[in-house]
mmCIF file of C-alpha atoms and ligand atoms in Angstrom:
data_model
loop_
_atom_site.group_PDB
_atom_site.id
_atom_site.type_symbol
_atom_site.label_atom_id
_atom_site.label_comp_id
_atom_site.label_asym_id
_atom_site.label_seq_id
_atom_site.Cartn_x
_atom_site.Cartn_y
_atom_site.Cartn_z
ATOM 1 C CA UNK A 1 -27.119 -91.384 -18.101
ATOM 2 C CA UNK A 2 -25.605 -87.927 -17.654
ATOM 3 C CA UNK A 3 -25.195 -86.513 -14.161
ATOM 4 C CA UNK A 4 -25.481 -82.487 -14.181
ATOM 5 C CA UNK A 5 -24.489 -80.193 -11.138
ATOM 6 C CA UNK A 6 -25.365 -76.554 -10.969
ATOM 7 C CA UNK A 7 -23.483 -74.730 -8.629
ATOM 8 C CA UNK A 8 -25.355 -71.266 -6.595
ATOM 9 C CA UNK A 9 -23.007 -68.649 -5.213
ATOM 10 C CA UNK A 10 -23.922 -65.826 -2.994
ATOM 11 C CA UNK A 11 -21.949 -63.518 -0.230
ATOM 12 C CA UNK A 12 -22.718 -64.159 3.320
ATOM 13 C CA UNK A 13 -22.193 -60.309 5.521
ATOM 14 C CA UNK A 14 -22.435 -60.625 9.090
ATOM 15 C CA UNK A 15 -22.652 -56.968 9.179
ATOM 16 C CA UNK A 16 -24.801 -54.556 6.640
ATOM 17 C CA UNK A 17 -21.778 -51.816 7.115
ATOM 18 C CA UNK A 18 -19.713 -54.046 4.837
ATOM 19 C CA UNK A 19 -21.886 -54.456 2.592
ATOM 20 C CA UNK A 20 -21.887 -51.757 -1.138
ATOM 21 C CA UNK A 21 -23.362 -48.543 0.379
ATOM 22 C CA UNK A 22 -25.604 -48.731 -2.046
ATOM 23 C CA UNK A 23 -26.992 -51.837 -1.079
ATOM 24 C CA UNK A 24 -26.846 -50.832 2.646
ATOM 25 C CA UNK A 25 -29.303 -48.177 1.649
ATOM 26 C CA UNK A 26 -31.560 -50.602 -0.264
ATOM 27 C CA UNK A 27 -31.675 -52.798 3.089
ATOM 28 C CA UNK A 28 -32.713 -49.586 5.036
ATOM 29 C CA UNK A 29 -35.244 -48.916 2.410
ATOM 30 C CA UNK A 30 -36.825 -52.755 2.623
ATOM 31 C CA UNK A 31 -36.650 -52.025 6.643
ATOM 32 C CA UNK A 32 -39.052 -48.774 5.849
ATOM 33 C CA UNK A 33 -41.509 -50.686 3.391
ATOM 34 C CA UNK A 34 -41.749 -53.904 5.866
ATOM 35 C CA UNK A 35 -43.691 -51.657 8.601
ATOM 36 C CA UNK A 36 -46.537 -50.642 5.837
ATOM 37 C CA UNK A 37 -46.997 -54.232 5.356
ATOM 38 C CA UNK A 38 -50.624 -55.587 5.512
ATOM 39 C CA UNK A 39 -50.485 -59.051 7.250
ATOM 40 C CA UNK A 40 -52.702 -59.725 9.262
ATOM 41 C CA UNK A 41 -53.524 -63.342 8.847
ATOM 42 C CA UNK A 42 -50.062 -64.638 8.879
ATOM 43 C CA UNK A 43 -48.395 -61.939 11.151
ATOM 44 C CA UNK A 44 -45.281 -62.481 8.446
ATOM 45 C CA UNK A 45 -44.700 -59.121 7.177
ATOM 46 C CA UNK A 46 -42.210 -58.588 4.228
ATOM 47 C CA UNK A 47 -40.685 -55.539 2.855
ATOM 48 C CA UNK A 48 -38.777 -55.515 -0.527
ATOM 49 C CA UNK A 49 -36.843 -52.533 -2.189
ATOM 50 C CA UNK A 50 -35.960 -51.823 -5.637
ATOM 51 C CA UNK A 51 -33.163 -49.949 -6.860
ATOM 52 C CA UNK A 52 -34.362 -48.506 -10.333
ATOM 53 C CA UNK A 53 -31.153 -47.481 -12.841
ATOM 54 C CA UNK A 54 -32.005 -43.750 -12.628
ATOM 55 C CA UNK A 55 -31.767 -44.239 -8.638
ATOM 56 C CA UNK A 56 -35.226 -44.240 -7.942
ATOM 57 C CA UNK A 57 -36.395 -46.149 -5.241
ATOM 58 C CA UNK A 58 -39.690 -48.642 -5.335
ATOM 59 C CA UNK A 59 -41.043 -50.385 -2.412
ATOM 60 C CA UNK A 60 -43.476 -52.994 -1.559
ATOM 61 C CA UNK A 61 -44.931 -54.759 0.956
ATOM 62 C CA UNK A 62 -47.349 -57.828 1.228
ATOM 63 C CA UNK A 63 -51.140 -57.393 1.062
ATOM 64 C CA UNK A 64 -53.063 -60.162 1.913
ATOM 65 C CA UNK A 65 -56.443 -60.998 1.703
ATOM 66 C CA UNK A 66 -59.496 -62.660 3.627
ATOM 67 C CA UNK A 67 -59.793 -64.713 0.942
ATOM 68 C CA UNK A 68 -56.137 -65.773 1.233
ATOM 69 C CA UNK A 69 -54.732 -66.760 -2.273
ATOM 70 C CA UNK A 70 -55.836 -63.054 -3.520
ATOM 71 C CA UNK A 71 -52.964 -61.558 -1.151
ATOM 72 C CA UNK A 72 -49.262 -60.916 -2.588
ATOM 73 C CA UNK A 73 -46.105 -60.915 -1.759
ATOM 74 C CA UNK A 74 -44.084 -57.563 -1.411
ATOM 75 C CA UNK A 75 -41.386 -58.790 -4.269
ATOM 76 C CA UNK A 76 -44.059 -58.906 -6.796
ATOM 77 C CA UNK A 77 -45.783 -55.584 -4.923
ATOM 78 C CA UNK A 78 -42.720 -53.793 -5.734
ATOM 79 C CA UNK A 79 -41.854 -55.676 -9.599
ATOM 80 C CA UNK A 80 -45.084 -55.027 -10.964
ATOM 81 C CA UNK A 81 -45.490 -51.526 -9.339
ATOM 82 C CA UNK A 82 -41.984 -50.705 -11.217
ATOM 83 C CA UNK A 83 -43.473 -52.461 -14.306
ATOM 84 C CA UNK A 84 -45.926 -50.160 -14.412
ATOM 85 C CA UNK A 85 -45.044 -46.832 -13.081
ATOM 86 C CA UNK A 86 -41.499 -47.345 -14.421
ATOM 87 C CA UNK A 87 -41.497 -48.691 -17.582
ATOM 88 C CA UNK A 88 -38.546 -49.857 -19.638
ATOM 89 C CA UNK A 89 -36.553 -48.748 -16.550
ATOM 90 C CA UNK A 90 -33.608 -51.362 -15.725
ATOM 91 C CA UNK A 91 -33.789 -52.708 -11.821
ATOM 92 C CA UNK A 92 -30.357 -52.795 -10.252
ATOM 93 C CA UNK A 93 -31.235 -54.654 -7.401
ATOM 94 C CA UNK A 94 -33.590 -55.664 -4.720
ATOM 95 C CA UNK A 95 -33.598 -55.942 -1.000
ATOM 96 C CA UNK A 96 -36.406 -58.142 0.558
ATOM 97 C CA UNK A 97 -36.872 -58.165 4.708
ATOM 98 C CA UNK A 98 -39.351 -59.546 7.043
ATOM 99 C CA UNK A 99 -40.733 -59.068 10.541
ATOM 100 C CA UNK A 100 -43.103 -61.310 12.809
ATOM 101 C CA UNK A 101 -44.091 -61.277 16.145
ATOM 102 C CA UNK A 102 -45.288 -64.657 15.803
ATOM 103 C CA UNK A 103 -41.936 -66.132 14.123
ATOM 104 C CA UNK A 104 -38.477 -66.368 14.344
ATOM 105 C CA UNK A 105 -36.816 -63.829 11.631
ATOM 106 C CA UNK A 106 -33.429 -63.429 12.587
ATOM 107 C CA UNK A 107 -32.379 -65.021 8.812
ATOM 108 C CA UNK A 108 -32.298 -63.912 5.182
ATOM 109 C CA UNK A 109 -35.594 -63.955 3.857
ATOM 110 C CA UNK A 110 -35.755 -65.929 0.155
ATOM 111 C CA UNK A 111 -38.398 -65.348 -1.953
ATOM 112 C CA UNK A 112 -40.960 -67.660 -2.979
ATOM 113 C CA UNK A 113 -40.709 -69.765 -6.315
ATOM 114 C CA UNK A 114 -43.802 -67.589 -7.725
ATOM 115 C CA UNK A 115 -41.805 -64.552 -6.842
ATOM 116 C CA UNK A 116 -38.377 -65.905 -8.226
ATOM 117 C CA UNK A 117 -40.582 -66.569 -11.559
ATOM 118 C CA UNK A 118 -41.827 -63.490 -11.821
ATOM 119 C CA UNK A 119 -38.234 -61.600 -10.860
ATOM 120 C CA UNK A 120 -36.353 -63.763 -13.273
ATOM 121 C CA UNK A 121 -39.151 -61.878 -16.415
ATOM 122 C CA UNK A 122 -37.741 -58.786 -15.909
ATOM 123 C CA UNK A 123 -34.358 -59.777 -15.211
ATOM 124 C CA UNK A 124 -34.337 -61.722 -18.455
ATOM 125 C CA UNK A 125 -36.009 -58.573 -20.466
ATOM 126 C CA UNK A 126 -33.634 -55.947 -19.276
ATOM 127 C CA UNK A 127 -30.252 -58.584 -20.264
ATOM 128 C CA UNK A 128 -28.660 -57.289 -16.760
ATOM 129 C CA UNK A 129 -28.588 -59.069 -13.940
ATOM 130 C CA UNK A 130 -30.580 -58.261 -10.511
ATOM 131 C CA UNK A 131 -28.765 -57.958 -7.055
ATOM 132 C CA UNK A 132 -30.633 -59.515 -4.481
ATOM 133 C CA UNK A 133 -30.059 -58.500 -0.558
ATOM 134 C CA UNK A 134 -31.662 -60.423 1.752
ATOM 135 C CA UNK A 135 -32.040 -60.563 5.393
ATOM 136 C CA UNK A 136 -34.275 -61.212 8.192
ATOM 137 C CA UNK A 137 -35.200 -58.597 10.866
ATOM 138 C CA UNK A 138 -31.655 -59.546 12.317
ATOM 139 C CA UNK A 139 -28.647 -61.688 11.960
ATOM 140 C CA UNK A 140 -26.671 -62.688 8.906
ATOM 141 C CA UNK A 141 -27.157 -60.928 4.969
ATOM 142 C CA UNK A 142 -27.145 -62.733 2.507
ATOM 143 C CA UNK A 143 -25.825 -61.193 -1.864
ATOM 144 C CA UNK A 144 -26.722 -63.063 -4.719
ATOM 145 C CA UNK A 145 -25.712 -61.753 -8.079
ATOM 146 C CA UNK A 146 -28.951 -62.824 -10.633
ATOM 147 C CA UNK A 147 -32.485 -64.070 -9.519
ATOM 148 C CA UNK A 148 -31.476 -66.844 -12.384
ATOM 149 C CA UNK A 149 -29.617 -68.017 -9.329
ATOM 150 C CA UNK A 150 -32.467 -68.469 -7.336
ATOM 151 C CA UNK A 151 -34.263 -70.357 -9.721
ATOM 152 C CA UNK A 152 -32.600 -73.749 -11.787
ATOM 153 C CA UNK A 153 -33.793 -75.217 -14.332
ATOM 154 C CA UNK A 154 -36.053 -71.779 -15.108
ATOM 155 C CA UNK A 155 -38.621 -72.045 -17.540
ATOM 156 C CA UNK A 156 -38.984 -68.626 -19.450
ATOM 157 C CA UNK A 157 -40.808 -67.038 -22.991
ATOM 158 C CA UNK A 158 -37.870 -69.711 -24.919
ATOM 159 C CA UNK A 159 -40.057 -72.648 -23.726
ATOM 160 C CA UNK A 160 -43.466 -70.842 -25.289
ATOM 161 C CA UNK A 161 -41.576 -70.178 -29.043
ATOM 162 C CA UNK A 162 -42.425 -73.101 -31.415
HETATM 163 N N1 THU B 1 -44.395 -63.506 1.534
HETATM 164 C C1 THU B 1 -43.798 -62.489 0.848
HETATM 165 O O1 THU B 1 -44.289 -61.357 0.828
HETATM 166 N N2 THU B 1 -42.657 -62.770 0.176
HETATM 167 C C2 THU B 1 -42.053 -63.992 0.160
HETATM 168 O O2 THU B 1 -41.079 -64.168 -0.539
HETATM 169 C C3 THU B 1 -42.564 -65.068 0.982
HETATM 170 C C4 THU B 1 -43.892 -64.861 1.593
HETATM 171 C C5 THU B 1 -45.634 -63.202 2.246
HETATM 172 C C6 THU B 1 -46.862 -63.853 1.680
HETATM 173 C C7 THU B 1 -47.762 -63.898 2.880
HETATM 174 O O3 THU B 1 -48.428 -62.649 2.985
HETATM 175 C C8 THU B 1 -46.809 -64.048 4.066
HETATM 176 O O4 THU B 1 -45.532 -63.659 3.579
HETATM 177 C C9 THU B 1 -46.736 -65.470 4.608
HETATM 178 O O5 THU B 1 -46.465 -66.372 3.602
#
């Protein structure tokens, strides 16, 4: 038997001021896309950012559904809405956010393991890593370098190849 240990690393900012201006700005930007969210059956609104590598800003927002698996999440709203309007176009990073009035959000936001899939795609086809920012309506930031990061153990177009 062979015992295997991955270790995660990410920066922890108490403040956004310390954190790259650039990513401030991103933050700011996921703040702005979290109030056009479209929640209304689980009053958990999230806002994501992207930082394109011409500068060009994409956001997204949640959209959920009555019939409630048809929704999606604002990473993906903003991913595929860069996959398609921006094509070939390398994504820097990403800033994801989220507001309730039903919930506690005063911590980082993570995405979900469908989101971290889909993330990790185009992190894997543009060879460059992805900064994530995340952070609740309040409180503490968290920086991870690489959405491969968020996801161990990854399964990706390798496992599909014969
Ligand atoms: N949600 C996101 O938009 N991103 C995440 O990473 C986690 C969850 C949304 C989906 C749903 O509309 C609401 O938050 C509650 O799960």
């Amino acid at each position: 038997m062979n015992k295997k240990v991955l270790t995660v690393e990410w920066e922890v900012y108490d403040r956004k001021e310390d954190l790259p201006t650039s990513d401030a700005q991103l933050l700011d930007a996921a703040f702005e896309a979290v109030k056009n969210a479209y929640a209304p059956y689980s009053g958990f609104s999230v806002g994501a950012a992207l930082l394109l590598e011409n500068g060009d800003v994409v956001k997204g927002n949640n959209q959920e559904n009555a019939a409630y698996p048809s929704g999606l999440c604002a990473e993906r709203v903003a991913f595929f809405w860069a996959g398609a309007n921006h094509p070939g176009k390398k994504i820097k990073a990403v800033a994801i956010t989220a507001l309730s009035e039903k919930v506690n959000t005063d911590h980082p936001i993570t995405p979900c393991g469908a989101c971290r899939q889909s993330m990790l795609e185009y992190e894997m086809n543009q060879g460059e890593n992805i900064t994530i920012i995340m952070q609740g309506s309040t409180g503490k930031i968290y920086r991870m370098e690489g959405v491969k990061n968020l996801l161990p153990l990854y399964f990706n177009e390798e496992g599909l190849k014969s």
